[in-house]
mmCIF file of C-alpha atoms in Angstrom:
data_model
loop_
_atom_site.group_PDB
_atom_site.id
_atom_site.type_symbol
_atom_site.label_atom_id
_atom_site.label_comp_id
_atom_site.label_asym_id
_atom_site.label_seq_id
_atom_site.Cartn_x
_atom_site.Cartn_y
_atom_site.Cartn_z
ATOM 1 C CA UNK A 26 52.459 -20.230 40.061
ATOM 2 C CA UNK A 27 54.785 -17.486 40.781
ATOM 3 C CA UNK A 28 54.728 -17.582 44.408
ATOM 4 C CA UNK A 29 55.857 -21.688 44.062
ATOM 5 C CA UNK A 30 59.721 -20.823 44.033
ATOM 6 C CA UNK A 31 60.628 -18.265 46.816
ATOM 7 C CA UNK A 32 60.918 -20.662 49.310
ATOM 8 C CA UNK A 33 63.029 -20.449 52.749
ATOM 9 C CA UNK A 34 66.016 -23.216 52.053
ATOM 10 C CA UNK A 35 67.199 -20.935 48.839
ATOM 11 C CA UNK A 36 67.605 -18.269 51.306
ATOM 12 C CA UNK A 37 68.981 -20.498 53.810
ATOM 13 C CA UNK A 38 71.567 -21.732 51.904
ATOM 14 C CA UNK A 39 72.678 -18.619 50.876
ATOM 15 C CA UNK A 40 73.344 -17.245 54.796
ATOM 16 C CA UNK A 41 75.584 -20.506 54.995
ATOM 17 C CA UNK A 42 77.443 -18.902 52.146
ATOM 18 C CA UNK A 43 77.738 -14.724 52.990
ATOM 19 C CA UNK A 44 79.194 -16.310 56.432
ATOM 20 C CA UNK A 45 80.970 -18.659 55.813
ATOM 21 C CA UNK A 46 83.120 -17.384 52.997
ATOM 22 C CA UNK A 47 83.731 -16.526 49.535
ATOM 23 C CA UNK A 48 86.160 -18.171 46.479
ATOM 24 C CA UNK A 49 89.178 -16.611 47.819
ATOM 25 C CA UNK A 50 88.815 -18.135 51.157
ATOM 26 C CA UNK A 51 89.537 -19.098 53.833
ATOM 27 C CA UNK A 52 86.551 -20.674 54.621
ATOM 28 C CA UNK A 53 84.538 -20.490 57.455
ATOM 29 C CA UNK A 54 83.013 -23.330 59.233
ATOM 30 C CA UNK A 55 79.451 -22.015 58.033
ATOM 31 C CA UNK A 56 80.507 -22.748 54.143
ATOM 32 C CA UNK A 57 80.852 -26.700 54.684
ATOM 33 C CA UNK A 58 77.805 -29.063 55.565
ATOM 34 C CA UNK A 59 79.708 -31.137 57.772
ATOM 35 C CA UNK A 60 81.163 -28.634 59.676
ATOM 36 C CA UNK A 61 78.821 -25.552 59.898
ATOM 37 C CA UNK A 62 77.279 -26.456 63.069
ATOM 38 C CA UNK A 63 80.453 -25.748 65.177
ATOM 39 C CA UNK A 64 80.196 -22.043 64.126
ATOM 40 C CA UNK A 65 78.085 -20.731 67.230
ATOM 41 C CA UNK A 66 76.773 -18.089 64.671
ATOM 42 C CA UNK A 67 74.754 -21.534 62.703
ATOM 43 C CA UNK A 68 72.775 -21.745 66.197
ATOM 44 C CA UNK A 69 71.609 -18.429 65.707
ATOM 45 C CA UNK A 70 71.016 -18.869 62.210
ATOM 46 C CA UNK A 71 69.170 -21.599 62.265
ATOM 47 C CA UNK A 72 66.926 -19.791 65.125
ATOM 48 C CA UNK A 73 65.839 -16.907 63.133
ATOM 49 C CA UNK A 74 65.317 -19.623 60.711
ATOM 50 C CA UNK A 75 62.964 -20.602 63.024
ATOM 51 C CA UNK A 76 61.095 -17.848 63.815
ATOM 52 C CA UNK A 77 60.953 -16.877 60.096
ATOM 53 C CA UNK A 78 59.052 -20.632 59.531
ATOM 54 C CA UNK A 79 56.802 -19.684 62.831
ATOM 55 C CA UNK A 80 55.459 -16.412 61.302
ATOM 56 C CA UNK A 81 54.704 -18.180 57.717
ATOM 57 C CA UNK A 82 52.997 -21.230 60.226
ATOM 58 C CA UNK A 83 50.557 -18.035 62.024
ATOM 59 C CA UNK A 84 49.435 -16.674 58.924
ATOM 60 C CA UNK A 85 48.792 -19.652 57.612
ATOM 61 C CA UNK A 86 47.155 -22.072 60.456
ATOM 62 C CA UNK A 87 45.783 -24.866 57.881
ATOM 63 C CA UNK A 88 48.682 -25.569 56.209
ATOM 64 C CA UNK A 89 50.830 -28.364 57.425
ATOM 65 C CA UNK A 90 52.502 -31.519 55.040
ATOM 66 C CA UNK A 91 51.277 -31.659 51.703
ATOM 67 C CA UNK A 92 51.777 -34.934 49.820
ATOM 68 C CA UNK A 93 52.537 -34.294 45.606
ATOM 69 C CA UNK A 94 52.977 -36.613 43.020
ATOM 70 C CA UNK A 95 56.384 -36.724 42.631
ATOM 71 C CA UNK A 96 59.723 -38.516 42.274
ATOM 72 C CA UNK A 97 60.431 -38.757 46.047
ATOM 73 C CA UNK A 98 57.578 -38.411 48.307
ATOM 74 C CA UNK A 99 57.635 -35.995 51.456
ATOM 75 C CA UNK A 100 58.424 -37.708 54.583
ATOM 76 C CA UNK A 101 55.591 -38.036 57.030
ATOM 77 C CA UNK A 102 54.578 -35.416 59.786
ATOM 78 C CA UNK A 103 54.771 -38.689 61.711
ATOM 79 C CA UNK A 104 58.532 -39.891 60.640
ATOM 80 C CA UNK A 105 61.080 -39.871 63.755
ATOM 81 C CA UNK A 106 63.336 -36.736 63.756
ATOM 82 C CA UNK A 107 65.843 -38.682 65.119
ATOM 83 C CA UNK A 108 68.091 -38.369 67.192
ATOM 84 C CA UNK A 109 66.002 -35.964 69.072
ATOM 85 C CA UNK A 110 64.336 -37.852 72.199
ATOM 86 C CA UNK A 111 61.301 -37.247 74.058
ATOM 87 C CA UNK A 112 62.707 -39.096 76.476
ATOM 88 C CA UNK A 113 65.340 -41.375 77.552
ATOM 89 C CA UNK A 114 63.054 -44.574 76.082
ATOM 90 C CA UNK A 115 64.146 -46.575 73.551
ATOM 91 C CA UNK A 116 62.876 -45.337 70.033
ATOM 92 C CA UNK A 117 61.131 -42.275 71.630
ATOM 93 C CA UNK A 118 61.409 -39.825 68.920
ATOM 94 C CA UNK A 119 60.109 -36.160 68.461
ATOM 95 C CA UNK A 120 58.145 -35.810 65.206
ATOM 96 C CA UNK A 121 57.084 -33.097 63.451
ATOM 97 C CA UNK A 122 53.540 -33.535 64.709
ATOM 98 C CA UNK A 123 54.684 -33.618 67.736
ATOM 99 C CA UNK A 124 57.145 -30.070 67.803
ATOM 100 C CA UNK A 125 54.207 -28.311 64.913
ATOM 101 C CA UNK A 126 53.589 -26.026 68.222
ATOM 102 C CA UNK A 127 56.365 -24.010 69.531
ATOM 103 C CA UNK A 128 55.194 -24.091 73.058
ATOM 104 C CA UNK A 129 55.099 -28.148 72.656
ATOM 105 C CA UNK A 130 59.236 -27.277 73.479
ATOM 106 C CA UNK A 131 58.652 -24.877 76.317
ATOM 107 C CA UNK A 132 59.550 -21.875 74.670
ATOM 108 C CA UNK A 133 57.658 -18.637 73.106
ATOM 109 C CA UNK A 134 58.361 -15.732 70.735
ATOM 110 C CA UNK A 135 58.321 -12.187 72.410
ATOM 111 C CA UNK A 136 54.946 -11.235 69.541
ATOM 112 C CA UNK A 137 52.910 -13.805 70.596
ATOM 113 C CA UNK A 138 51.048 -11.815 71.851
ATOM 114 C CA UNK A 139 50.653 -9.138 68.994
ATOM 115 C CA UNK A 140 49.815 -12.373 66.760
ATOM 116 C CA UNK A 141 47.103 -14.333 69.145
ATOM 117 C CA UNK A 142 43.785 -14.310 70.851
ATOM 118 C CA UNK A 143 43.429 -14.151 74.790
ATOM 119 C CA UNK A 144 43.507 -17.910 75.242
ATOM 120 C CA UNK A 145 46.598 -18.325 73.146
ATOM 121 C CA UNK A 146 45.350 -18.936 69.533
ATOM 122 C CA UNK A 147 47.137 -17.710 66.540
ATOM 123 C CA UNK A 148 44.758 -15.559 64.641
ATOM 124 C CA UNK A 149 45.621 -15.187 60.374
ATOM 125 C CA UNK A 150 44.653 -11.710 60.019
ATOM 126 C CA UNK A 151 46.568 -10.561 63.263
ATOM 127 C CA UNK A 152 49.568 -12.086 62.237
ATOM 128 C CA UNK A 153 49.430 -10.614 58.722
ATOM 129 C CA UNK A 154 49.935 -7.215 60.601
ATOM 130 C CA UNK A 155 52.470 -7.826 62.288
ATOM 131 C CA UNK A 156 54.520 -9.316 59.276
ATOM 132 C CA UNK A 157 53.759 -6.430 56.979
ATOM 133 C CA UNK A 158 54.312 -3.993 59.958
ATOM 134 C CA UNK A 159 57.765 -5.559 60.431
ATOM 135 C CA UNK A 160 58.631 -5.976 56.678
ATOM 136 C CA UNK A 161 56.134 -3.790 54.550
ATOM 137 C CA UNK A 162 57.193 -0.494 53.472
ATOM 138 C CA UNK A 163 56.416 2.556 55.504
ATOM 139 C CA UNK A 164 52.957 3.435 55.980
ATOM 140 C CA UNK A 165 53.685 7.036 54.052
ATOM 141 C CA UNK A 166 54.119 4.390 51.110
ATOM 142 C CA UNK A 167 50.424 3.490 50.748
ATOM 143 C CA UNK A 168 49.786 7.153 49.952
ATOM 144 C CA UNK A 169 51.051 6.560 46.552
ATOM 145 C CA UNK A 170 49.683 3.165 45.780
ATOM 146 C CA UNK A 171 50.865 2.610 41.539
ATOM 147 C CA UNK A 172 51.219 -0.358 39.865
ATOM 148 C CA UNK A 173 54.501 -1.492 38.776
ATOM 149 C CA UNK A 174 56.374 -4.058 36.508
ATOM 150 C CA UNK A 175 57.697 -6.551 38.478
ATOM 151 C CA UNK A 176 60.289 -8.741 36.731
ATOM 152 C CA UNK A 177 61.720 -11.851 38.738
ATOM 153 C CA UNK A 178 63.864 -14.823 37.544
ATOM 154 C CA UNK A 179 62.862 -18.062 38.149
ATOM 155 C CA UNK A 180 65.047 -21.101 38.586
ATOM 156 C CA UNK A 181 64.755 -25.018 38.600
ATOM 157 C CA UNK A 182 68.074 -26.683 39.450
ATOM 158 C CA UNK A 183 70.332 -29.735 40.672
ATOM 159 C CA UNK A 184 71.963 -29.284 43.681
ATOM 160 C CA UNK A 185 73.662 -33.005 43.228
ATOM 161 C CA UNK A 186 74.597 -31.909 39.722
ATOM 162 C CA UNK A 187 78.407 -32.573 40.129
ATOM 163 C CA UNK A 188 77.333 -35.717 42.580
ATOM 164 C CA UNK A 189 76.873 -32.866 45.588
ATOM 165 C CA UNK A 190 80.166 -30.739 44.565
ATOM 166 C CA UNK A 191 78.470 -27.135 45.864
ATOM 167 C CA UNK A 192 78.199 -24.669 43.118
ATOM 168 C CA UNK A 193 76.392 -21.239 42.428
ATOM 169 C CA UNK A 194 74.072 -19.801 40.079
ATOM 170 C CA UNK A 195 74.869 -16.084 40.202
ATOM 171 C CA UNK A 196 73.099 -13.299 38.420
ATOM 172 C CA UNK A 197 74.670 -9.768 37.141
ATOM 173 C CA UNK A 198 72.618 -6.283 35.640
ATOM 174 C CA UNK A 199 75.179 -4.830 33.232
ATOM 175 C CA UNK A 200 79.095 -5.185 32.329
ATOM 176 C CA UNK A 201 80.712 -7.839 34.296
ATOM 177 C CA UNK A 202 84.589 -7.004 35.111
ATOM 178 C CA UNK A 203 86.515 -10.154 34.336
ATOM 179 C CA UNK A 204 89.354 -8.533 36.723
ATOM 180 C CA UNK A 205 86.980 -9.487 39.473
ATOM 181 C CA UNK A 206 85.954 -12.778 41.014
ATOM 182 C CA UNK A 207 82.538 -13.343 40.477
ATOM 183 C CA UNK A 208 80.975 -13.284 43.784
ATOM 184 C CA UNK A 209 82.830 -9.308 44.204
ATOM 185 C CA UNK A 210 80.781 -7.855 40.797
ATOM 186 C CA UNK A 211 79.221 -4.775 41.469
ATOM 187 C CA UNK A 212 76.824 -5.762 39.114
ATOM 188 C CA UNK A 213 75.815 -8.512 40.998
ATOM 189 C CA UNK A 214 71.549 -9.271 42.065
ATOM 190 C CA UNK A 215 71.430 -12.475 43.057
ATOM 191 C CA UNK A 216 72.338 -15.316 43.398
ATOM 192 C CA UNK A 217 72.090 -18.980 44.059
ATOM 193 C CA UNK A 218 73.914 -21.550 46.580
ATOM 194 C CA UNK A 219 73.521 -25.422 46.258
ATOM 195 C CA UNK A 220 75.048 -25.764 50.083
ATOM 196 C CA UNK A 221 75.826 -29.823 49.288
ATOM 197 C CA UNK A 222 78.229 -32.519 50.293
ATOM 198 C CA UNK A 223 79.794 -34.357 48.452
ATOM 199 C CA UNK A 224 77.449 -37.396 48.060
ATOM 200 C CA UNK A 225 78.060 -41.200 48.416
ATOM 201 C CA UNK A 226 76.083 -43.781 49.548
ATOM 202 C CA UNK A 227 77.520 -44.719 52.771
ATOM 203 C CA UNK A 228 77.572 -41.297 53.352
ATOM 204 C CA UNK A 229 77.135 -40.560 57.270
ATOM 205 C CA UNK A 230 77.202 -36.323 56.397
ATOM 206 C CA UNK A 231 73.624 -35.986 54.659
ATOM 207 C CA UNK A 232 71.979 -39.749 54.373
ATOM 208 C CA UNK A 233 68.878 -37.346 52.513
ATOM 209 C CA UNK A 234 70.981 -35.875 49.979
ATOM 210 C CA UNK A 235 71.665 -39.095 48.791
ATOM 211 C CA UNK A 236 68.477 -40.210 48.516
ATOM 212 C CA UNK A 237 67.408 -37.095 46.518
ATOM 213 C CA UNK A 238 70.219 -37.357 44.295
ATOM 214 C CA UNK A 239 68.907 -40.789 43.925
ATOM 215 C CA UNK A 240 65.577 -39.853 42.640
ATOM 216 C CA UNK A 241 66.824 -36.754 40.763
ATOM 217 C CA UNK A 242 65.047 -34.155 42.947
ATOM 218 C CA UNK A 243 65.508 -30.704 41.978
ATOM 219 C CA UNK A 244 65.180 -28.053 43.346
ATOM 220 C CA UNK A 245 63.704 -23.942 43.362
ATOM 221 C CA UNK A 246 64.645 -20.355 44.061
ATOM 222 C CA UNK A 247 63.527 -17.140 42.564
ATOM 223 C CA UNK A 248 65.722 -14.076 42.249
ATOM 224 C CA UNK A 249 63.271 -10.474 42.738
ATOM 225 C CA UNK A 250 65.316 -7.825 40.511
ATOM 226 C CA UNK A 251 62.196 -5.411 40.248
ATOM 227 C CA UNK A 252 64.304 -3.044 42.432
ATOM 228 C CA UNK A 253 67.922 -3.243 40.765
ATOM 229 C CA UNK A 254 66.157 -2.711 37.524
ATOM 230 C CA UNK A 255 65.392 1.575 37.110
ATOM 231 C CA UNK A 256 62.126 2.537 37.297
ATOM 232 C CA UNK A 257 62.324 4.200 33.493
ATOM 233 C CA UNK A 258 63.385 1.072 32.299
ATOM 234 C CA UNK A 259 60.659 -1.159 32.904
ATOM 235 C CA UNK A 260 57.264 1.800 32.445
ATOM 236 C CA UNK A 261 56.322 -1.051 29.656
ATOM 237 C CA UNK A 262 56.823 -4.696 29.036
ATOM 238 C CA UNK A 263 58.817 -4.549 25.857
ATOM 239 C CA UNK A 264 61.203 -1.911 27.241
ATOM 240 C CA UNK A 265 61.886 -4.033 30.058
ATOM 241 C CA UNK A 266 62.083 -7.092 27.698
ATOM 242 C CA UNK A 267 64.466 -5.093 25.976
ATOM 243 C CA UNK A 268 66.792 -3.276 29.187
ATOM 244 C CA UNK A 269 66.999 -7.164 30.160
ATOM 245 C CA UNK A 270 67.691 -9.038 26.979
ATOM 246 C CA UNK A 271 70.648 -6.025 26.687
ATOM 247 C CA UNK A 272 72.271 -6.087 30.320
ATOM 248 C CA UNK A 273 70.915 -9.410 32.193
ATOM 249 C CA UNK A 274 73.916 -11.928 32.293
ATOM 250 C CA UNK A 275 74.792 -14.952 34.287
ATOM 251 C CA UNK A 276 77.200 -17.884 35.271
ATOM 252 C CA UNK A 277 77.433 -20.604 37.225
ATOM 253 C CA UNK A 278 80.743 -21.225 39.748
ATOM 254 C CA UNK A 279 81.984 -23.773 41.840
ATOM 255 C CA UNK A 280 83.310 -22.855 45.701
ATOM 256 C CA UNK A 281 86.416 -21.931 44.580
ATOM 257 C CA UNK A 282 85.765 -19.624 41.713
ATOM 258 C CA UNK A 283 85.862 -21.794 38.650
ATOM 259 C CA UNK A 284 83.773 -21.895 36.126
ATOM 260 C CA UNK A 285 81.066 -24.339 34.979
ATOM 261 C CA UNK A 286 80.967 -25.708 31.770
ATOM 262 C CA UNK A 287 77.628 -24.380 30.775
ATOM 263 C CA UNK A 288 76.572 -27.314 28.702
ATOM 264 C CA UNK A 289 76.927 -29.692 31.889
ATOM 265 C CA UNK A 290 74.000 -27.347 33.030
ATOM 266 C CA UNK A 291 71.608 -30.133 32.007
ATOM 267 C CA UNK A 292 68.666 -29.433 34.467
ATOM 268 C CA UNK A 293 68.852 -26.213 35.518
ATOM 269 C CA UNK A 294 66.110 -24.242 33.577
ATOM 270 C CA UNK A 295 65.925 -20.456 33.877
ATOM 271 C CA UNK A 296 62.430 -18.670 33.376
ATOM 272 C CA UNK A 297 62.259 -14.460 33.316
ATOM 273 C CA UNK A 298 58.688 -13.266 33.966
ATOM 274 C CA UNK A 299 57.127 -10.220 34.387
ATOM 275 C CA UNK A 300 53.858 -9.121 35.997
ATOM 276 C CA UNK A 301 52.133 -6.350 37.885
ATOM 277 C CA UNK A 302 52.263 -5.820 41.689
ATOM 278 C CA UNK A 303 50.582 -2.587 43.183
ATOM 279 C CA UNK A 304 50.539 -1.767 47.032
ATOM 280 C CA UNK A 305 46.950 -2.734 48.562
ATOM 281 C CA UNK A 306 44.948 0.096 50.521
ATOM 282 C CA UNK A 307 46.579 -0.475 54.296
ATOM 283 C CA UNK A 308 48.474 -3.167 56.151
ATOM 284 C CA UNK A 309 46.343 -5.157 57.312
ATOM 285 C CA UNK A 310 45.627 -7.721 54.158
ATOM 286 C CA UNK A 311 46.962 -11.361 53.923
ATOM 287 C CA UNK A 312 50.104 -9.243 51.779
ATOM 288 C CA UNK A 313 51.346 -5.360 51.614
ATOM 289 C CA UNK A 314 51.202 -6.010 47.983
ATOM 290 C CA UNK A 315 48.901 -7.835 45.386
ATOM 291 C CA UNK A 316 50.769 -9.242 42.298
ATOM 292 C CA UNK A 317 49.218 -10.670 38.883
ATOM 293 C CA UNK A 318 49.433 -10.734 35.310
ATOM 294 C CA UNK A 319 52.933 -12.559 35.820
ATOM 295 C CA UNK A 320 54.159 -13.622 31.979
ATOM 296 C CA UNK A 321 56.655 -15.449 30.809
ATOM 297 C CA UNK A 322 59.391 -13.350 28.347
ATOM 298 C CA UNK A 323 61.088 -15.175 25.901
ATOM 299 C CA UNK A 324 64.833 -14.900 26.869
ATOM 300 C CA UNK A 325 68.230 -16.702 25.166
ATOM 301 C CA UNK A 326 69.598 -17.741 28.546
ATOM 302 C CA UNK A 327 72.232 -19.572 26.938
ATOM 303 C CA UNK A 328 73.475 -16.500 25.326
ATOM 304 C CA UNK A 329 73.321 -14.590 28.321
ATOM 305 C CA UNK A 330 76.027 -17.272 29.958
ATOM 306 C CA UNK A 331 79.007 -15.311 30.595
ATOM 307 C CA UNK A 332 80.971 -17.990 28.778
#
C-alpha cells in the first residue's frame, strides 16, 4: 500500500533536526534525544504534534491499536505511560485508553466545534472538511481537476543501524555541488532523520530503542517529489522513468556531515513508484485528492549513491 509509509514520526523526527541544527553546528538542544526537551520550542512541537494526531483520530473514529504479526508486538492501549499519574496512588498510571479523548485531560482544540455534532461527537465527514479546507489547495483549484503522475520514493530503514548513531537519508533532483555540505544542496527534496541515541542496554535515555534494536525493527518514511519534478517531465511514465533514472541521486550522512559507507546500508531498501492522483469534485470527500495506479519503476539505487 502506498499510503503505509507517510507516517507522522518521519516527519517528527525531521522538525527535531531543521531546529535543532545542521553538520556544521552548533547544535541545538532539539538535535539530541536526551536533551531536546529543555528547548521550550520541543513543548510546542510536540503540541502541534498533537493536534496533527487529533485531526487524523476525527476523521478516522474506529481506528485505535492495531496488533500485526511482527517482530516486536505493539504495546497495549492498556500499558502504563509511566511516569504520568492519575493520581498521587501508587502505580496509578495514565494509559492510552485512558488519554484516547482529549477532553479526558481537560483541554479542547479551538475547531471542535467545526469538526463535531451538538452533543460533542466527532463526526468523519465534518472533519474531512475542515482538514482539506486547512490543507487542500484553493477551491479555484477544483476548476481544473487533471490527472497527474505522481512519483514518490519509498523507504524501509534502520534507525539502530550504527547501534543508534543518528544518520540521514537525504535525497537530491539534479547536480549535487561537492563544495557544499549536504544538508545546504539546492538540489535537495527530501530527506530522512533517524533522531536516535546511542543505544545500550542499561540505557536510561530511550529503554524502547533498545528493545527495537533488539528485535531489528525498522522503520518507514516516504519522500512526495511529484512537485520538484516539472510538469513536462513526467506527461508519461517512461519520460518520468527516464528524467529520474538521469537526475535522482542520493546519500546517506551521519550528524556531522560524513559519509556512510553505502555497503553498510544493509536494510535500508529504497522503492520509486509512480501512480495517478487527480483532484476529486469539491472538498468535502474523505481526501482533496484520489490516487491509484501506483507502480513500482525499476531503479539502480545503488548507482544513484553519490559515492
Amino acid at each position: 500500500m502506498i499510503k503505509s509509509y507517510m507516517n507522522l514520526e518521519h516527519l517528527h523526527n525531521n522538525i527535531h533536526w531543521l531546529v535543532g541544527g545542521d553538520d556544521e553546528g552548533p547544535y541545538g538542544h532539539m538535535f539530541s534525544v536526551p536533551v531536546a526537551a529543555f528547548d521550550p520550542v520541543f513543548w510546542l512541537h510536540h503540541c502541534n504534534i498533537d493536534r496533527l494526531l487529533h485531526l487524523w483520530q476525527s476523521a478516522n473514529p474506529g481506528n485505535w491499536f492495531h496488533q500485526k504479526k511482527g517482530r516486536q508486538p505493539d504495546r497495549s492501549p492498556q500499558q502504563p505511560l509511566i511516569p504520568f499519574h492519575i493520581s498521587g496512588d501508587r502505580g496509578d498510571f495514565y494509559d492510552s485508553n485512558k488519554v484516547r479523548n482529549v477532553d479526558a485531560l481537560n483541554y479542547s482544540y479551538d475547531y471542535m466545534d467545526e469538526i463535531t455534532d451538538e452533543y460533542g461527537d466527532m463526526i468523519p465527514e465534518k472533519s474531512h472538511l475542515y482538514i482539506n479546507k486547512l490543507y487542500g489547495p484553493p477551491e479555484n483549484a477544483f476548476k481544473d481537476c487533471r490527472r497527474e503522475l505522481d512519483p514518490v520514493i519509498n523507504v524501509v530503514y534502520d534507525r539502530y543501524a550504527f547501534n543508534g548513531r543518528a544518520y540521514f537519508l537525504l535525497f537530491f533532483l539534479g547536480d549535487v555541488d561537492r563544495t557544499v555540505s549536504w544538508k545546504k544542496q539546492t538540489c535537495l527534496i527530501g530527506s530522512i532523520y533517524t533522531f536516535t541515541p546511542i543505544v545500550t542496554q542499561d540505557n536510561v535515555v530511550c529503554s524502547n530503542c533498545y528493545e527495537q534494536q533488539k528485535a531489528h525493527v525498522l522503520s518507514r518514511a516516504q519522500i512526495p517529489i511529484t512537485r520538484v519534478v516539472p510538469s513536462q517531465k513526467r506527461e508519461e511514465r517512461d519520460e518520468a522513468k527516464n528524467y529520474l533514472t538521469k537526475n535522482l541521486k542520493w546519500v546517506a550522512v551521519f550528524q556531522d556531515g560524513g559519509q556512510v559507507d553505502g555497503s553498510k546500508l544493509k536494510d535500508v531498501n529504497i522503492t520509486l513508484s509512480i501512480g495517478v492522483n487527480q483532484l476529486r469534485e469539491d472538498l468535502g470527500r474523505e481526501s482533496s485528492f484520489k490516487f491509484e495506479d501506483y507502480q513500482d519503476v525499476e531503479f539502480d539505487w545503488n548507482k544513484a549513491y553519490c559515492g
